[in-house]
XYZ file of C-alpha atoms in Angstrom:
207
model
C -7.090 -32.705 -9.698
C -8.683 -29.500 -8.028
C -9.312 -29.627 -4.520
C -12.983 -29.457 -3.786
C -14.608 -27.921 -1.039
C -16.740 -30.304 1.230
C -19.465 -27.987 1.522
C -20.137 -25.998 -1.795
C -22.671 -23.991 -0.391
C -20.671 -22.397 2.798
C -17.942 -20.856 2.054
C -16.337 -18.963 5.150
C -15.420 -15.385 4.572
C -13.040 -14.687 8.268
C -11.227 -17.676 10.112
C -13.430 -17.207 12.791
C -16.205 -19.054 10.907
C -14.428 -22.306 10.799
C -14.046 -22.999 14.465
C -16.595 -23.625 16.797
C -20.041 -25.536 17.027
C -21.797 -23.358 14.624
C -19.290 -23.916 12.100
C -20.127 -27.530 13.192
C -23.750 -27.258 12.221
C -23.615 -25.752 8.923
C -20.854 -27.728 7.525
C -22.686 -31.265 8.512
C -25.811 -29.784 7.521
C -24.323 -28.796 3.724
C -22.315 -32.541 3.926
C -25.383 -34.219 4.852
C -28.011 -32.301 2.215
C -25.373 -33.036 -0.646
C -25.070 -36.683 0.263
C -21.280 -35.881 1.116
C -21.303 -37.843 4.200
C -22.473 -41.486 4.325
C -24.792 -43.173 7.433
C -21.735 -44.564 9.013
C -18.392 -42.413 9.802
C -15.167 -43.761 11.353
C -12.652 -41.192 12.970
C -9.161 -42.588 13.368
C -5.168 -41.400 13.797
C -2.517 -41.065 16.058
C -3.077 -41.370 20.352
C -3.812 -37.518 21.596
C -5.072 -36.082 18.536
C -8.755 -35.566 20.517
C -10.423 -38.392 18.586
C -12.666 -39.589 21.425
C -13.658 -35.700 21.974
C -14.316 -35.023 18.812
C -16.624 -37.799 18.673
C -18.490 -36.677 21.514
C -18.783 -33.112 20.396
C -20.298 -34.118 17.058
C -22.683 -36.861 18.317
C -23.613 -33.788 20.304
C -24.150 -31.711 17.577
C -25.980 -33.878 15.201
C -28.306 -34.882 18.451
C -29.041 -31.662 20.276
C -28.682 -29.022 17.672
C -29.693 -31.194 14.669
C -32.144 -33.692 16.015
C -30.617 -36.474 14.487
C -30.609 -40.022 15.544
C -27.619 -40.721 16.094
C -25.751 -43.981 17.800
C -22.089 -44.390 19.009
C -19.870 -47.684 18.202
C -16.035 -47.668 19.225
C -13.112 -50.085 18.682
C -10.800 -48.566 22.149
C -10.713 -50.828 24.324
C -7.001 -50.927 24.734
C -6.720 -48.016 26.459
C -7.695 -47.988 30.249
C -10.441 -45.825 30.695
C -11.733 -45.382 26.779
C -14.954 -47.064 27.163
C -15.701 -45.197 30.204
C -14.989 -41.925 28.502
C -17.124 -42.267 25.709
C -19.958 -43.931 27.854
C -19.922 -40.977 30.242
C -20.309 -38.931 27.341
C -23.196 -41.049 25.666
C -25.115 -40.786 28.868
C -25.014 -37.083 28.962
C -25.933 -37.144 24.647
C -28.561 -40.020 25.733
C -26.963 -41.985 22.551
C -26.485 -45.669 22.835
C -22.797 -47.153 22.737
C -21.536 -49.781 21.679
C -18.309 -51.807 21.439
C -17.002 -53.997 19.045
C -13.090 -55.568 19.091
C -13.275 -57.651 16.042
C -14.313 -57.106 12.306
C -17.207 -59.703 12.982
C -18.492 -57.661 16.446
C -18.120 -54.126 14.132
C -20.641 -55.934 11.868
C -22.821 -57.211 13.982
C -23.238 -53.406 16.253
C -23.728 -51.803 12.639
C -26.502 -54.286 12.642
C -28.213 -53.106 15.631
C -27.696 -49.277 15.053
C -28.903 -50.107 11.522
C -32.225 -47.555 12.658
C -30.208 -44.686 13.722
C -29.517 -41.395 11.058
C -25.643 -41.776 11.846
C -23.363 -44.586 13.256
C -20.221 -41.944 14.565
C -17.326 -45.049 15.136
C -14.178 -43.913 17.611
C -11.069 -45.911 17.118
C -8.034 -46.618 18.889
C -4.760 -44.471 18.464
C -1.960 -45.834 16.602
C 1.704 -44.752 15.918
C 1.868 -43.803 12.312
C 5.049 -45.875 12.735
C 2.986 -49.499 13.757
C 1.930 -50.284 10.537
C 1.101 -53.407 11.873
C -1.057 -51.790 14.273
C -2.574 -49.712 11.290
C -3.387 -53.084 9.634
C -5.364 -54.186 12.418
C -7.401 -51.036 12.617
C -7.906 -51.965 8.718
C -9.109 -55.625 9.352
C -11.750 -53.906 11.690
C -13.583 -52.461 8.422
C -15.789 -54.880 6.826
C -18.026 -52.436 6.079
C -16.978 -50.326 3.476
C -20.267 -49.698 1.371
C -21.520 -46.516 3.293
C -18.729 -45.857 5.582
C -16.725 -42.659 5.559
C -13.331 -42.305 7.289
C -12.393 -39.107 8.791
C -7.919 -38.845 9.446
C -7.747 -36.664 12.253
C -4.977 -34.325 12.726
C -3.723 -32.493 15.700
C -2.465 -28.778 14.635
C -0.086 -28.594 17.459
C 2.117 -31.612 15.496
C 4.813 -30.488 12.973
C 4.245 -30.400 9.368
C 6.703 -33.688 9.020
C 4.605 -35.285 11.623
C 1.211 -34.672 9.656
C 2.330 -35.740 6.531
C 3.903 -39.176 7.803
C 0.147 -39.591 9.463
C -1.673 -39.087 6.147
C 0.946 -41.566 4.414
C 0.437 -44.234 6.798
C -3.194 -43.987 7.389
C -3.820 -44.054 3.835
C -4.065 -47.590 3.674
C -7.302 -47.021 5.385
C -8.663 -44.829 2.410
C -9.639 -41.578 4.231
C -12.568 -39.468 2.690
C -12.018 -35.943 5.101
C -9.468 -34.294 7.679
C -10.171 -33.031 10.754
C -8.036 -30.642 12.059
C -8.256 -30.464 15.911
C -6.202 -28.497 19.142
C -6.276 -24.559 17.237
C -5.529 -23.417 20.315
C -2.400 -24.911 20.991
C -0.808 -23.389 18.029
C 0.155 -20.173 16.287
C 1.264 -21.649 13.207
C -2.143 -22.187 10.825
C -0.116 -23.004 7.460
C -1.504 -26.611 8.136
C -4.610 -25.821 7.337
C -4.448 -24.868 3.894
C -1.228 -27.097 3.069
C -2.290 -30.032 4.368
C -5.267 -30.481 2.124
C -4.020 -29.012 -0.794
C -0.705 -31.589 -0.586
C -3.115 -35.170 0.388
C -5.822 -33.947 -1.368
C -8.438 -34.697 1.594
C -10.723 -32.544 1.798
C -10.676 -30.671 5.517
C -14.357 -31.494 6.782
C -13.902 -28.731 9.734
C -11.653 -27.562 12.989
C -11.512 -27.857 16.076
C -10.197 -27.126 19.072
């Protein structure tokens, strides 16, 4: 099955066109216009890859650059300070934030956000070797229809570790990959190799 570019109308000609907020705006605009991203979508991945920061960047882009009404939900109420960090971002961006700790609360939060154009969900980071905890994340997802999942990968990880993450998190059925921390590596091969090997379309890149 051939690899399909997510934003077909946007084909960057130089590497720099893939990075930064302008690239994010172009990519998301094309993805939304073609219906390739659902109303609600969740970022998932191992600890330390930049999920929460990336959530804030996406919400800021949608709200301030694209004039979309955006709501945030977090299920990361395990890491110390996680909710407070996202609450700070929410106040700056002026977007509502809801906290869920189980599948029932997740459904209730999504229902509360039904008037939003888009709902962005931040999840807790779990090791790719902790299959039980990844199962717990899956159990938090009762809202399968209309939910897209983006697997966040750090470019500072080696190729083998990325492969392990993709394999373990495959049980969540991710729709896309997001690669972060491009400023922490000199090896950019995974940008090409990972989408081709995993079949996950690359949504966008971030530092």
